[in-house]
CSV table of C-alpha atoms in Angstrom, one decimal:
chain,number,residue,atom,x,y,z
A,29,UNK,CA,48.1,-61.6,7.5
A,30,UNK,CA,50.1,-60.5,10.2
A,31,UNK,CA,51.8,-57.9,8.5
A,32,UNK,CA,48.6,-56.9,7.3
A,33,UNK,CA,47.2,-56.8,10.4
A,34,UNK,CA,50.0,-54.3,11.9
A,35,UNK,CA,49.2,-51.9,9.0
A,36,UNK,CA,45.9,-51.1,11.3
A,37,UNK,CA,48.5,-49.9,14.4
A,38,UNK,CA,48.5,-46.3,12.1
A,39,UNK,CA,44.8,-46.3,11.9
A,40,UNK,CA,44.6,-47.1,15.8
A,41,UNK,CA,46.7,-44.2,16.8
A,42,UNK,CA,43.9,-41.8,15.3
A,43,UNK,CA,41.0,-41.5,18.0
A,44,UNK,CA,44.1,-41.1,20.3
A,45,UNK,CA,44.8,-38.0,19.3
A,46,UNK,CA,43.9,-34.8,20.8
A,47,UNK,CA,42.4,-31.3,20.0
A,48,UNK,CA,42.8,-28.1,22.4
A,49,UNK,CA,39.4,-27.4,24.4
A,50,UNK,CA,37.8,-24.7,22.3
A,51,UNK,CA,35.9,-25.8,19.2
A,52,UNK,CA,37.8,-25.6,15.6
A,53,UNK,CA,36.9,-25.9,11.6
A,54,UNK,CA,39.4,-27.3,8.8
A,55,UNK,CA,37.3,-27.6,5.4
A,56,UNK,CA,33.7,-27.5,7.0
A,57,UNK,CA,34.8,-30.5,9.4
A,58,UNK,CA,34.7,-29.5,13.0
A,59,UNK,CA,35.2,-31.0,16.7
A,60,UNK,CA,31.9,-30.9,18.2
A,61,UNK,CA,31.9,-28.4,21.9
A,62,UNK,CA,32.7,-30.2,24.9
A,63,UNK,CA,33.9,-33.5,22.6
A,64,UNK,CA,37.0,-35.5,24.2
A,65,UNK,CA,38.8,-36.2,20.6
A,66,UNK,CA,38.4,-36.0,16.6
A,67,UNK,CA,34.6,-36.2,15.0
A,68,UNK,CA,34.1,-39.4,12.8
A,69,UNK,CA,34.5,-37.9,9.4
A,70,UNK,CA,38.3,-35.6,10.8
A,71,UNK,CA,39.4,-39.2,12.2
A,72,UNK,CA,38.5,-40.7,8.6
A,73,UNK,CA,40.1,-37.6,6.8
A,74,UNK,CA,43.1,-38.1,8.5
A,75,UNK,CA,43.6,-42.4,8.5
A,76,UNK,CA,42.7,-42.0,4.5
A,77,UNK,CA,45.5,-39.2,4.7
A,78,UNK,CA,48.0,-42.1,6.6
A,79,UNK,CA,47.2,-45.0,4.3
A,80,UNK,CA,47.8,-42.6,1.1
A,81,UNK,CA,51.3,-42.0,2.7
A,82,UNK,CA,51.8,-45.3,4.0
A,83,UNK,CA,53.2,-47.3,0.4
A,84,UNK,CA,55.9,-44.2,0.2
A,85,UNK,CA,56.8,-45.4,3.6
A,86,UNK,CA,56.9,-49.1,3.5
A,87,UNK,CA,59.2,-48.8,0.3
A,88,UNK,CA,61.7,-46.3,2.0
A,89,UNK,CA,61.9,-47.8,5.4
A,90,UNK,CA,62.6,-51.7,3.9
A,91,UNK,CA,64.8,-53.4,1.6
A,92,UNK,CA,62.4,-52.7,-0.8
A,93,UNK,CA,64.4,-49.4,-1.9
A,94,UNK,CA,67.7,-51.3,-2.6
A,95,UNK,CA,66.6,-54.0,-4.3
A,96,UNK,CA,64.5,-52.0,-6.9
A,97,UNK,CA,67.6,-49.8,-7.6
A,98,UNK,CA,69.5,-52.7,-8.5
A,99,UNK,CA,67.0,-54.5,-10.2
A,100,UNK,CA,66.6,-51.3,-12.5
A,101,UNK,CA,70.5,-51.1,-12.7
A,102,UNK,CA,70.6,-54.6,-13.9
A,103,UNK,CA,68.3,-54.2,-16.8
A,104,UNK,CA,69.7,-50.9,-17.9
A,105,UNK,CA,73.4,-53.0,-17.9
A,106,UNK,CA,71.6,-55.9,-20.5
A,107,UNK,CA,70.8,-53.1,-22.2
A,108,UNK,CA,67.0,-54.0,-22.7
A,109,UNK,CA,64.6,-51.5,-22.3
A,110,UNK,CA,61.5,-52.7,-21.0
A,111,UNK,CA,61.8,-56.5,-20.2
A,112,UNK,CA,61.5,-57.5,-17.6
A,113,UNK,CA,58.6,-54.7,-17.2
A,114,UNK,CA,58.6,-52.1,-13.9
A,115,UNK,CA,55.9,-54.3,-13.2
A,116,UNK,CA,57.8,-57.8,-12.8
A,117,UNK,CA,60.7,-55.9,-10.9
A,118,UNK,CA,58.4,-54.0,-9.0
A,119,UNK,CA,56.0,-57.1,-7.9
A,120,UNK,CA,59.8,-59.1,-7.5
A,121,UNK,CA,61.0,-56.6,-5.1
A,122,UNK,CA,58.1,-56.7,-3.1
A,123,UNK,CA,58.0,-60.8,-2.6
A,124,UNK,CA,61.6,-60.5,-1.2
A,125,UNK,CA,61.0,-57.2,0.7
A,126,UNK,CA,58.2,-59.5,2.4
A,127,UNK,CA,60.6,-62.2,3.1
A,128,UNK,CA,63.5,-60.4,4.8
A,129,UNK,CA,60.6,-58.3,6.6
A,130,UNK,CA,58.8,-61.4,7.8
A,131,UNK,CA,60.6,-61.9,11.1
A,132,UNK,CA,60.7,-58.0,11.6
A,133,UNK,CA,57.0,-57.7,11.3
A,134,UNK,CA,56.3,-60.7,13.5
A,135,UNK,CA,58.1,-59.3,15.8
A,136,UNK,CA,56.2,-55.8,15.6
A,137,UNK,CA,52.8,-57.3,15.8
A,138,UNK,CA,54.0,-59.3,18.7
A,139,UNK,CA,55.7,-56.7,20.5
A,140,UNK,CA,52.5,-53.8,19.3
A,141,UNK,CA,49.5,-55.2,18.3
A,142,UNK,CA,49.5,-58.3,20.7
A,143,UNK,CA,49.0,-56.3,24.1
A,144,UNK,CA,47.2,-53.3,22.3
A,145,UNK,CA,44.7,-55.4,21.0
A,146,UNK,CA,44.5,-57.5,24.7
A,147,UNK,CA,43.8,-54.0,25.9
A,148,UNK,CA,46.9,-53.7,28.0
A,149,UNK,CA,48.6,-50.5,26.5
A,150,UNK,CA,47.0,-47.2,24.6
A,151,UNK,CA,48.0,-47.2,20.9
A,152,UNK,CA,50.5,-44.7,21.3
A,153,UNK,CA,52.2,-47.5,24.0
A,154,UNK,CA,51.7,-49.9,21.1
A,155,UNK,CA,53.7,-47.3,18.3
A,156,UNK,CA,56.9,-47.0,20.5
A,157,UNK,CA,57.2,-50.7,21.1
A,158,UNK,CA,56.5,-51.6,17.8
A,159,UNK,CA,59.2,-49.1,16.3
A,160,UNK,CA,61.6,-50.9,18.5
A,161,UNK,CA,62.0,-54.2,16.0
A,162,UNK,CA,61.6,-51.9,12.5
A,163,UNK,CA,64.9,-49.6,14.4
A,164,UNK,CA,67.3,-53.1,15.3
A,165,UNK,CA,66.9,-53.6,11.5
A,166,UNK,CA,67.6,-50.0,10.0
A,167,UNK,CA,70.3,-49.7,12.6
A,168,UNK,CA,72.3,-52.5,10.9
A,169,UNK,CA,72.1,-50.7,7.3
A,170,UNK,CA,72.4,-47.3,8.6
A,171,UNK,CA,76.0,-46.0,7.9
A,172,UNK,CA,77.3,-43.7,10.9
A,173,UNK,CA,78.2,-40.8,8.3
A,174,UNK,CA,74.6,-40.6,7.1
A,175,UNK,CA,73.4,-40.7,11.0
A,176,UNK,CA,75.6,-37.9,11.9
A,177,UNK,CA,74.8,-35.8,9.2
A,178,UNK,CA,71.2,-35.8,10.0
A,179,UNK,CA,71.9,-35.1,13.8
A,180,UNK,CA,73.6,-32.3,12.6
A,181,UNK,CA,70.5,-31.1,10.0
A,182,UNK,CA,67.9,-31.5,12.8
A,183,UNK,CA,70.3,-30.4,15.7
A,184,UNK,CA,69.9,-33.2,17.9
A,185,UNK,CA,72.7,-34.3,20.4
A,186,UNK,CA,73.9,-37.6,19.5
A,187,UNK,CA,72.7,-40.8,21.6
A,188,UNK,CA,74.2,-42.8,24.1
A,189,UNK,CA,73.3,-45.6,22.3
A,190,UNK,CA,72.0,-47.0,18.3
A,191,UNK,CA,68.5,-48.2,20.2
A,192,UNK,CA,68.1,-44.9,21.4
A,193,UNK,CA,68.0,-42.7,17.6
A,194,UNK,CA,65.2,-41.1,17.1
A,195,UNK,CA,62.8,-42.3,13.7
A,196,UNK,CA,62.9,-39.1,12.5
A,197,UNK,CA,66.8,-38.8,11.7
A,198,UNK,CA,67.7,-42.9,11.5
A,199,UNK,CA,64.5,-43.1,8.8
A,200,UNK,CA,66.8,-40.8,6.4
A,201,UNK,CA,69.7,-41.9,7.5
A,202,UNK,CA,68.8,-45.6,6.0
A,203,UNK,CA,67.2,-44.2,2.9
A,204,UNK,CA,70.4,-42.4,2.2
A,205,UNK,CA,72.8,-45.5,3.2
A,206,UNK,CA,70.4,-48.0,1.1
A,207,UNK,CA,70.8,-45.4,-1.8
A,208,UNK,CA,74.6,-45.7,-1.9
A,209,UNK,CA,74.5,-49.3,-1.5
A,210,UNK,CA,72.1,-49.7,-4.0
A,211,UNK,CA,74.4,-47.4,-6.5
A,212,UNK,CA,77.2,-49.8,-5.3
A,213,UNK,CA,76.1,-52.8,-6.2
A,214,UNK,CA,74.5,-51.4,-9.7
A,215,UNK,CA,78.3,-50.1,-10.9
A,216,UNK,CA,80.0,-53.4,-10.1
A,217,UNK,CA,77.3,-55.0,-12.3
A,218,UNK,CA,77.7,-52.6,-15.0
A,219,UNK,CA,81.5,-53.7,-15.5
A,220,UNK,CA,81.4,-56.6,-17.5
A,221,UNK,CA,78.6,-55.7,-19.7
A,222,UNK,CA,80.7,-52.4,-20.1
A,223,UNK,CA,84.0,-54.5,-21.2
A,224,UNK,CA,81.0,-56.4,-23.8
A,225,UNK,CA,80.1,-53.3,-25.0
A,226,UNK,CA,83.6,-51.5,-25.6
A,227,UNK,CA,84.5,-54.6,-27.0
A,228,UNK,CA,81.6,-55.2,-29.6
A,229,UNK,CA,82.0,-51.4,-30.3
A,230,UNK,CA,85.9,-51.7,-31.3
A,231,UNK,CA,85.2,-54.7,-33.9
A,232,UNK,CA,82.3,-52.7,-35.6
A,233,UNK,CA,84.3,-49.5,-36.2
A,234,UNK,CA,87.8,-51.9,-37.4
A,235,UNK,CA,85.4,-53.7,-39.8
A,236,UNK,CA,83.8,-50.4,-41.1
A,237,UNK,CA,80.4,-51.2,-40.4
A,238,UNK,CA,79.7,-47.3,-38.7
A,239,UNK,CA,76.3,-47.6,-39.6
A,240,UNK,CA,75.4,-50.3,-37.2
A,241,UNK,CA,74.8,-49.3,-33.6
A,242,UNK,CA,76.9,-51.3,-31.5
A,243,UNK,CA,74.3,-51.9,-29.4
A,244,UNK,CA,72.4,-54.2,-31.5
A,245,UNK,CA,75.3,-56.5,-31.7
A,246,UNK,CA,76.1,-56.0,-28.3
A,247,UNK,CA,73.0,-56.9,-26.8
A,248,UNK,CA,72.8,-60.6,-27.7
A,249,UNK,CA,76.0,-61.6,-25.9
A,250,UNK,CA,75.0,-59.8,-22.6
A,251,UNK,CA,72.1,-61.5,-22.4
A,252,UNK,CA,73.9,-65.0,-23.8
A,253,UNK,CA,76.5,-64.0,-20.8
A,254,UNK,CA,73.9,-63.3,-18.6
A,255,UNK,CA,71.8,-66.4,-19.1
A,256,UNK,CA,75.1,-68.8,-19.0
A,257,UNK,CA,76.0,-67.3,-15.6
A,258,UNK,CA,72.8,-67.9,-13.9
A,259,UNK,CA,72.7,-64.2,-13.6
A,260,UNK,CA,69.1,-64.1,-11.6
A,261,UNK,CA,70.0,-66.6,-9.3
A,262,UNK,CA,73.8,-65.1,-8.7
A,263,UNK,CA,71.8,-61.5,-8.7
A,264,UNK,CA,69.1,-61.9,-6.3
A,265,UNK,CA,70.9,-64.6,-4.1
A,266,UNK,CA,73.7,-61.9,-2.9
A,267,UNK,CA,71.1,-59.1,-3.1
A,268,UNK,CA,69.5,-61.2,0.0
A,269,UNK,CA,72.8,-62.3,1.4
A,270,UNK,CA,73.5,-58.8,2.1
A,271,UNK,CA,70.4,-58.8,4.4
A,272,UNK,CA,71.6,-61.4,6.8
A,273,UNK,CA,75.3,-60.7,7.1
């Protein structure tokens, strides 16, 4: 509930924003004369605009990213095609996105939603000190090299500090660190189903049977491997180990 309760900070920030004093039009909605911020149906245009955008976000700016691109690394090492679905690694990756978030968000709503909803700061008070907890974590998974690249990209001077990056190059910064980590960790576990493969693939051309694709045969014993290994539990246990280190 709390995080779902945060999620209404974006919304919040709406009404605060301004228009210049002289009357405008985009699509047929307008600012009424003399009117202090949006009309009803821009400020509804505009949150329905946020919450379309705001899935995109919430999967590029958590752990969400990396898991799912070794999740879908992993089932294209087994070799199956479709099990387990997009759907099951998709609604997998979201249950432990929420758990290594959970502190993060608390810590949002606490720090945001608490004091703007008490009435003691303006929602755009309630934004900054909310972004404060979701930078600590992308800081930690951020990798200098990205950082500096996209200081360079946006010409911005570097900061004195990590807490003082701005969103708008640490946010691609992470997405571009989490990318290579996700790669990372998807070739180491490619390796041994790659010696299976080679393997399985040598004994079917010495026997002569070159009709056969090898990855028929091969298939059984990655997932017999797999299964003997404890392969979820090893897989998902150090995908959230590297979380907390």
């Amino acid at each position: 509930m709390r995080i779902l309760r945060f999620l209404e900070l974006a919304a919040a920030a709406v009404p605060a924003l301004a228009i210049p004093t002289e009357p405008f039009s985009l699509l047929g909605i307008s600012a009424g004369k003399g009117a202090s911020g949006l009309s009803m149906p821009m400020q509804v245009l505009i949150s329905l605009t946020l919450l379309t955008l705001l899935p995109g976000a919430i999967m590029a700016m958590t752990p969400f990213l990396r898991i799912t691109v070794v999740l879908h690394f992993l089932r294209q090492a087994l070799g199956t095609q479709t099990v387990p679905s997009n759907q099951v690694l998709i609604g997998l990756a979201l249950f432990l996105t929420i758990v290594i978030m959970q502190p993060v968000a608390a810590e949002m709503y606490r720090q945001g939603w608490e004091p703007l909803e008490a009435g003691q700061i303006s929602a755009q008070q309630a934004m900054d000190q909310a972004a404060v907890p979701l930078r600590a974590f992308m800081v930690r998974f951020a990798r200098e090299k990205d950082v500096r690249l996209f200081l360079e990209i946006a010409h911005k001077p570097a900061p004195r500090t990590a807490a003082d990056l701005d969103l708008q190059v640490l946010i691609p910064a992470y997405i571009l660190s989490e990318l290579k980590t996700g790669f990372q960790i998807g070739a180491v576990l490619f390796l041994p189903f790659l010696v299976i493969d080679l393997v399985v693939a040598s004994v079917t051309l010495s026997v002569g049977m070159m009709q056969l694709p090898p990855v028929m045969v091969s298939a059984p014993f990655k997932i017999m491997l797999f299964v003997l290994v404890d392969g979820w539990n090893l897989v998902i246990g150090s995908l959230m180990k590297s979380f907390y280190q």
